Coordinates of N, CA and C in Angstrom, one line a residue:
Y18 N 0.8 -1.2 0.0 CA 0.0 0.0 0.0 C 0.9 1.2 0.0
P19 N 0.7 2.1 -1.0 CA 1.6 3.3 -1.1 C 1.5 4.2 0.1
G20 N 0.4 4.3 0.8 CA 0.3 5.1 2.0 C 1.2 4.8 3.1
C21 N 1.7 3.6 3.1 CA 2.6 3.1 4.2 C 4.0 3.8 4.1
M22 N 4.2 4.6 3.0 CA 5.5 5.3 2.8 C 5.6 6.4 3.9
L23 N 4.4 6.9 4.4 CA 4.4 8.1 5.3 C 5.3 7.9 6.5
P24 N 5.3 6.8 7.3 CA 6.2 6.7 8.4 C 7.7 6.8 8.0
G25 N 8.1 6.2 6.9 CA 9.4 6.3 6.4 C 9.8 7.8 6.0
L26 N 8.8 8.5 5.4 CA 9.0 9.9 5.1 C 9.3 10.7 6.4
N27 N 8.5 10.5 7.4 CA 8.6 11.2 8.7 C 10.0 10.9 9.3
N28 N 10.4 9.6 9.3 CA 11.7 9.3 9.9 C 12.8 10.0 9.2
T29 N 12.8 9.9 7.9 CA 13.8 10.5 7.1 C 13.9 12.0 7.3
L30 N 12.8 12.7 7.3 CA 12.8 14.2 7.5 C 13.2 14.5 8.9
A31 N 12.7 13.8 9.9 CA 13.1 14.1 11.3 C 14.6 14.0 11.5
R32 N 15.1 12.9 11.1 CA 16.6 12.7 11.3 C 17.4 13.7 10.6
R33 N 17.1 14.0 9.3 CA 17.8 15.0 8.6 C 17.7 16.4 9.2
D34 N 16.5 16.8 9.5 CA 16.3 18.1 10.1 C 17.1 18.3 11.3
F35 N 17.1 17.3 12.2 CA 17.8 17.4 13.5 C 19.3 17.6 13.2
I36 N 19.9 16.8 12.3 CA 21.3 16.9 12.0 C 21.6 18.2 11.3
D37 N 20.9 18.5 10.2 CA 21.1 19.7 9.4 C 20.9 21.0 10.1
F38 N 20.0 21.1 11.1 CA 19.7 22.3 11.7 C 20.5 22.7 12.9
G39 N 21.5 21.9 13.1 CA 22.5 22.3 14.2 C 22.1 21.8 15.6
A40 N 21.4 20.7 15.7 CA 21.2 20.2 17.0 C 22.5 19.9 17.7
T41 N 22.5 20.0 19.0 CA 23.7 19.7 19.8 C 24.0 18.2 19.7
D42 N 25.2 17.8 20.1 CA 25.6 16.4 20.2 C 24.7 15.7 21.1
E43 N 24.3 16.3 22.2 CA 23.4 15.6 23.2 C 22.0 15.4 22.6
Q44 N 21.5 16.4 21.9 CA 20.2 16.3 21.3 C 20.2 15.2 20.2
I45 N 21.3 15.1 19.4 CA 21.4 14.1 18.4 C 21.5 12.7 19.0
T46 N 22.3 12.6 20.1 CA 22.5 11.3 20.7 C 21.1 10.8 21.3
E47 N 20.4 11.7 22.0 CA 19.1 11.3 22.5 C 18.1 10.9 21.4
A48 N 18.1 11.6 20.3 CA 17.2 11.2 19.2 C 17.6 9.9 18.6
M49 N 18.9 9.7 18.4 CA 19.3 8.4 17.8 C 19.1 7.2 18.8
N50 N 19.4 7.4 20.0 CA 19.1 6.3 21.0 C 17.6 6.0 21.0
N51 N 16.7 7.0 21.0 CA 15.3 6.8 20.9 C 14.9 6.0 19.7
Y52 N 15.5 6.4 18.5 CA 15.2 5.7 17.3 C 15.7 4.3 17.3
M53 N 16.8 4.0 17.9 CA 17.3 2.6 18.0 C 16.4 1.8 18.8
E54 N 15.8 2.4 19.9 CA 15.0 1.6 20.8 C 13.6 1.4 20.2
T55 N 13.0 2.5 19.6 CA 11.6 2.4 19.2 C 11.4 2.3 17.7
G56 N 12.4 2.7 16.9 CA 12.2 2.7 15.4 C 11.4 3.9 14.9
Q57 N 11.2 4.8 15.8 CA 10.4 6.0 15.5 C 11.2 7.3 15.8
P58 N 11.0 8.4 15.1 CA 11.7 9.6 15.4 C 11.3 10.1 16.8
I59 N 12.1 11.0 17.3 CA 11.9 11.5 18.7 C 10.9 12.7 18.6
F60 N 10.6 13.2 17.4 CA 9.7 14.3 17.3 C 8.9 14.4 16.1
S61 N 7.8 15.0 16.1 CA 7.0 15.4 15.0 C 7.4 16.8 14.5
L62 N 6.8 17.2 13.4 CA 7.2 18.5 12.9 C 6.0 19.5 13.0
G63 N 6.2 20.5 13.8 CA 5.1 21.5 14.0 C 5.4 22.8 13.2
F64 N 5.1 22.8 11.9 CA 5.5 23.9 11.1 C 4.2 24.7 10.6
S65 N 3.2 23.9 10.1 CA 2.0 24.5 9.5 C 1.1 25.2 10.6
E66 N 0.5 26.3 10.1 CA -0.5 27.0 11.0 C -1.8 27.2 10.2
P67 N -2.9 27.2 11.0 CA -4.2 27.2 10.3 C -4.4 28.5 9.5
G68 N -3.9 29.6 9.9 CA -4.1 30.9 9.2 C -3.0 31.2 8.2
A69 N -2.0 30.3 8.0 CA -0.9 30.6 7.2 C -0.8 29.8 5.9
G70 N -1.3 28.5 5.9 CA -1.2 27.7 4.8 C 0.3 27.5 4.4
S71 N 0.5 27.7 3.1 CA 1.9 27.7 2.6 C 2.6 29.0 2.7
D72 N 2.0 30.0 3.2 CA 2.5 31.3 3.3 C 3.2 31.4 4.7
N73 N 4.5 31.0 4.7 CA 5.2 30.9 6.0 C 5.4 32.2 6.7
Q74 N 5.4 33.3 6.0 CA 5.6 34.6 6.6 C 4.3 35.0 7.4
A75 N 3.2 34.3 7.1 CA 1.9 34.6 7.8 C 1.8 33.8 9.2
M76 N 2.9 33.0 9.5 CA 2.8 32.3 10.8 C 2.8 33.3 11.9
T77 N 2.1 33.0 13.0 CA 1.9 33.9 14.1 C 2.4 33.3 15.4
A78 N 2.8 32.0 15.5 CA 3.3 31.4 16.7 C 4.6 32.2 17.0
V79 N 4.7 32.6 18.3 CA 5.8 33.5 18.7 C 6.4 33.1 20.0
T80 N 7.7 33.3 20.1 CA 8.4 33.1 21.4 C 8.9 34.5 21.9
R81 N 8.7 34.8 23.2 CA 9.2 36.0 23.7 C 10.1 35.8 24.9
K82 N 11.3 36.4 24.9 CA 12.2 36.2 26.0 C 11.7 36.9 27.3
Q83 N 11.9 36.1 28.4 CA 11.5 36.6 29.7 C 12.7 37.1 30.5
A84 N 12.4 37.9 31.5 CA 13.5 38.4 32.3 C 14.4 37.3 32.9
D85 N 13.9 36.1 33.2 CA 14.7 35.1 33.8 C 15.5 34.3 32.7
G86 N 15.4 34.7 31.4 CA 16.2 34.0 30.4 C 15.4 32.9 29.7
T87 N 14.2 32.6 30.2 CA 13.4 31.6 29.5 C 12.6 32.3 28.4
Y88 N 11.9 31.5 27.6 CA 11.1 32.0 26.5 C 9.7 31.5 26.7
L89 N 8.7 32.3 26.4 CA 7.3 31.8 26.3 C 6.8 31.6 24.9
L90 N 6.3 30.4 24.6 CA 5.8 30.1 23.3 C 4.3 30.1 23.3
N91 N 3.7 30.9 22.4 CA 2.3 30.9 22.2 C 1.9 30.8 20.7
G92 N 0.9 30.1 20.5 CA 0.4 29.9 19.1 C -0.2 28.6 18.9
Q93 N -0.5 28.3 17.6 CA -1.1 27.0 17.2 C -0.4 26.5 16.0
K94 N -0.3 25.1 15.9 CA 0.2 24.4 14.7 C -0.9 23.4 14.3
T95 N -0.9 23.1 13.0 CA -1.9 22.1 12.5 C -1.2 21.2 11.5
W96 N -1.9 20.1 11.2 CA -1.4 19.0 10.3 C 0.0 18.5 10.9
V97 N 0.0 18.3 12.2 CA 1.2 17.8 12.9 C 1.1 16.3 12.8
T98 N 1.9 15.7 11.9 CA 1.9 14.2 11.7 C 2.5 13.5 12.9
Q99 N 1.7 12.6 13.4 CA 2.0 11.8 14.6 C 2.3 12.6 15.8
G100 N 1.7 13.8 15.9 CA 2.0 14.8 17.0 C 1.5 14.3 18.3
E101 N 0.5 13.4 18.3 CA 0.0 12.9 19.6 C 0.7 11.6 20.0
I102 N 1.6 11.1 19.2 CA 2.3 9.9 19.4 C 3.7 10.1 19.8
F103 N 4.4 10.9 19.0 CA 5.9 11.1 19.3 C 6.1 11.9 20.5
P104 N 7.2 11.7 21.2 CA 7.4 12.3 22.5 C 7.7 13.8 22.5
N105 N 8.1 14.4 21.3 CA 8.4 15.8 21.2 C 7.9 16.3 19.9
V106 N 7.9 17.7 19.8 CA 7.6 18.3 18.5 C 8.7 19.3 18.2
L107 N 9.1 19.4 17.0 CA 10.0 20.4 16.5 C 9.2 21.6 16.0
V108 N 9.2 22.7 16.7 CA 8.4 23.8 16.4 C 9.2 25.0 15.8
I109 N 8.6 25.7 14.8 CA 9.2 26.9 14.4 C 8.3 28.0 14.9
A110 N 8.9 29.1 15.4 CA 8.1 30.2 15.9 C 8.9 31.5 15.6
K111 N 8.1 32.6 15.4 CA 8.8 33.9 15.3 C 9.4 34.3 16.6
D112 N 10.5 35.0 16.5 CA 11.2 35.6 17.6 C 10.6 37.0 18.0
E113 N 10.0 37.1 19.2 CA 9.5 38.3 19.8 C 8.3 38.9 19.2
D114 N 8.1 38.9 17.9 CA 7.0 39.7 17.2 C 6.4 38.8 16.1
P115 N 5.0 38.6 16.2 CA 4.4 37.8 15.3 C 4.1 38.5 13.9
A116 N 4.5 39.7 13.8 CA 4.2 40.5 12.6 C 4.7 39.8 11.3
R117 N 3.9 40.0 10.2 CA 4.3 39.4 8.9 C 5.7 39.8 8.5
E118 N 6.1 41.0 8.8 CA 7.4 41.5 8.3 C 8.6 40.8 9.1
N119 N 8.3 40.2 10.2 CA 9.4 39.6 11.0 C 9.8 38.3 10.4
R120 N 11.1 38.3 9.9 CA 11.6 37.1 9.3 C 12.5 36.3 10.3
S121 N 12.6 36.8 11.5 CA 13.5 36.2 12.5 C 12.6 35.1 13.2
M122 N 13.0 33.8 12.9 CA 12.3 32.7 13.5 C 13.3 31.7 14.1
S123 N 12.9 31.0 15.1 CA 13.8 30.0 15.6 C 13.1 28.6 15.7
M124 N 13.9 27.6 15.8 CA 13.3 26.2 16.0 C 13.6 25.8 17.4
W125 N 12.6 25.0 17.9 CA 12.7 24.5 19.3 C 12.2 23.1 19.3
I126 N 12.8 22.3 20.2 CA 12.3 20.9 20.4 C 11.5 21.0 21.8
V127 N 10.2 20.6 21.7 CA 9.4 20.8 22.9 C 8.8 19.4 23.2
P128 N 9.0 19.0 24.5 CA 8.4 17.7 24.9 C 6.9 17.8 24.9
K129 N 6.2 16.8 24.5 CA 4.8 16.8 24.3 C 4.1 17.0 25.7
D130 N 4.7 16.6 26.8 CA 4.1 16.7 28.1 C 4.4 18.1 28.8
T131 N 5.0 19.0 28.1 CA 5.3 20.3 28.6 C 4.0 21.1 29.0
P132 N 3.9 21.6 30.2 CA 2.7 22.4 30.6 C 2.5 23.5 29.6
G133 N 1.2 23.6 29.3 CA 0.7 24.6 28.3 C 0.6 24.1 26.9
L134 N 1.2 22.9 26.6 CA 1.0 22.3 25.3 C -0.1 21.3 25.3
S135 N -1.1 21.5 24.4 CA -2.2 20.6 24.3 C -2.4 20.2 22.8
T136 N -3.1 19.1 22.6 CA -3.3 18.6 21.2 C -4.8 18.2 21.1
A137 N -5.2 18.2 19.8 CA -6.5 17.7 19.4 C -6.4 17.0 18.1
P138 N -7.1 15.8 18.0 CA -6.9 15.1 16.8 C -7.5 15.9 15.6
L139 N -6.9 15.7 14.4 CA -7.4 16.3 13.2 C -8.0 15.3 12.4
H140 N -9.3 15.4 12.2 CA -10.1 14.4 11.4 C -9.9 14.7 9.9
K141 N -9.6 13.7 9.1 CA -9.4 13.9 7.7 C -10.0 12.7 6.9
I142 N -10.2 13.0 5.7 CA -10.7 11.9 4.8 C -9.4 11.3 4.1
G143 N -9.3 10.0 4.1 CA -8.2 9.4 3.5 C -6.9 9.5 4.3
N144 N -5.8 8.8 3.8 CA -4.5 8.8 4.5 C -4.6 8.5 6.0
Q145 N -5.2 7.4 6.3 CA -5.5 7.0 7.7 C -4.3 6.3 8.3
V146 N -3.2 6.1 7.5 CA -2.0 5.4 8.0 C -1.4 6.1 9.2
A147 N -1.4 7.4 9.2 CA -0.8 8.2 10.3 C -1.8 9.2 10.8
A148 N -1.8 9.4 12.1 CA -2.7 10.3 12.8 C -2.1 11.8 12.6
F149 N -2.9 12.7 12.4 CA -2.5 14.1 12.4 C -3.2 14.8 13.6
C150 N -2.7 15.9 14.1 CA -3.3 16.6 15.1 C -3.1 18.1 15.0
E151 N -3.8 18.9 15.8 CA -3.5 20.3 16.0 C -2.8 20.4 17.4
M152 N -1.9 21.4 17.5 CA -1.2 21.6 18.7 C -1.4 23.1 19.1
Y153 N -1.7 23.3 20.4 CA -1.9 24.6 21.0 C -0.8 24.9 22.0
F154 N -0.2 26.0 22.0 CA 0.9 26.4 22.9 C 0.4 27.6 23.6
D155 N 0.2 27.5 24.9 CA -0.3 28.6 25.8 C 0.7 28.8 26.9
D156 N 1.5 29.8 26.7 CA 2.6 30.2 27.7 C 3.5 29.0 28.0
V157 N 3.9 28.2 26.9 CA 4.8 27.1 27.1 C 6.2 27.7 27.4
V158 N 6.8 27.3 28.5 CA 8.2 27.8 28.9 C 9.2 27.0 28.1
L159 N 10.1 27.7 27.5 CA 11.2 27.1 26.7 C 12.5 27.6 27.4
T160 N 13.5 26.7 27.3 CA 14.9 27.1 27.8 C 15.8 27.1 26.6
E161 N 16.9 27.7 26.7 CA 17.9 27.8 25.6 C 18.3 26.5 25.1
D162 N 18.4 25.5 26.0 CA 18.9 24.1 25.6 C 17.8 23.4 24.7
M163 N 16.6 24.0 24.6 CA 15.6 23.4 23.7 C 15.7 24.0 22.3
R164 N 16.5 25.0 22.1 CA 16.6 25.6 20.8 C 17.4 24.7 19.8
I165 N 17.0 24.6 18.6 CA 17.7 23.8 17.6 C 18.3 24.8 16.6
G166 N 19.6 24.8 16.5 CA 20.3 25.7 15.6 C 20.4 27.1 16.1
E167 N 20.8 28.0 15.3 CA 21.0 29.4 15.7 C 19.8 30.2 15.8
P168 N 19.7 31.1 16.8 CA 18.6 32.0 16.9 C 18.3 32.8 15.6
G169 N 17.1 32.9 15.3 CA 16.7 33.7 14.1 C 16.9 33.0 12.8
K170 N 17.5 31.8 12.7 CA 17.7 31.1 11.5 C 16.7 30.0 11.1
G171 N 15.6 30.0 11.9 CA 14.6 28.9 11.7 C 13.9 29.0 10.3
F172 N 13.7 30.2 9.8 CA 13.1 30.3 8.5 C 14.0 29.6 7.4
L173 N 15.3 29.8 7.5 CA 16.2 29.2 6.5 C 16.2 27.7 6.7
N174 N 16.1 27.2 7.9 CA 16.0 25.8 8.2 C 14.7 25.2 7.6
L175 N 13.6 26.0 7.8 CA 12.3 25.5 7.3 C 12.4 25.4 5.7
M176 N 13.0 26.3 5.1 CA 13.1 26.2 3.6 C 13.9 25.1 3.2
K177 N 15.0 24.8 3.9 CA 15.8 23.6 3.6 C 15.0 22.3 3.8
N178 N 14.2 22.3 4.9 CA 13.3 21.1 5.1 C 12.4 20.9 3.9
F179 N 11.8 22.0 3.4 CA 10.8 21.9 2.4 C 11.5 21.4 1.1
E180 N 12.8 21.7 0.8 CA 13.4 21.2 -0.4 C 13.4 19.6 -0.4
T181 N 13.7 19.0 0.8 CA 13.7 17.6 0.9 C 12.3 17.0 1.0
E182 N 11.5 17.6 1.8 CA 10.1 17.1 2.0 C 9.3 17.1 0.7
R183 N 9.4 18.1 -0.1 CA 8.6 18.1 -1.3 C 9.1 17.1 -2.3
C184 N 10.4 16.8 -2.4 CA 10.9 15.8 -3.3 C 10.4 14.4 -2.8
L185 N 10.4 14.2 -1.5 CA 9.9 12.9 -1.0 C 8.4 12.7 -1.2
I186 N 7.7 13.8 -1.0 CA 6.2 13.7 -1.2 C 5.9 13.5 -2.7
V187 N 6.6 14.1 -3.6 CA 6.4 13.9 -5.1 C 6.7 12.4 -5.4
A188 N 7.7 11.8 -4.8 CA 8.0 10.4 -5.0 C 6.9 9.6 -4.5
Q189 N 6.3 9.9 -3.3 CA 5.2 9.2 -2.8 C 4.0 9.3 -3.7
C190 N 3.7 10.4 -4.2 CA 2.5 10.6 -5.0 C 2.7 9.9 -6.4
I191 N 3.9 9.9 -6.9 CA 4.1 9.2 -8.2 C 3.9 7.7 -7.9
G192 N 4.4 7.1 -6.8 CA 4.2 5.7 -6.5 C 2.8 5.4 -6.3
T193 N 2.0 6.3 -5.7 CA 0.6 6.0 -5.5 C -0.1 6.0 -6.8
A194 N 0.2 7.0 -7.7 CA -0.4 7.1 -9.0 C -0.1 5.8 -9.8
Q195 N 1.1 5.4 -9.8 CA 1.5 4.2 -10.5 C 0.8 2.9 -10.0
A196 N 0.6 2.9 -8.7 CA 0.0 1.7 -8.1 C -1.5 1.7 -8.5

């Protein structure tokens, strides 16, 4: 069944994202150990937003630095593949200001059980191989060790992800059409 390609697609993207986006040695080790034990990636990808579609500049999820050095994450993500199953989510959010003009975005690895993070299943027609969900971030506290890569470089990382993701999705669609 061509739809069973989806778990492989997620595994490939998650591992590549983590390594390419500048995860620390500790983050990579934890992710690989988890993968060796479970066969699943350590995180889902929380990139899409309900009001943004493919217009990534329209994203409004935002992190704001607090006086104590932590960050507060607020916003919503949708179409998070396996978001209710995997133990973490890799989130992209704007730094400090959700305005469309703000191109400074960062990536964060957020444990699914972090206070303020909640999920809701996303019901869809077809493609039932993998569950999708929506994620809500309400004053989720982030620390600097949860950041993936350089501050403000998340948008460039996202575009790099899409280069690979879109090629893999095209291959999946061609296989499905041929089948």
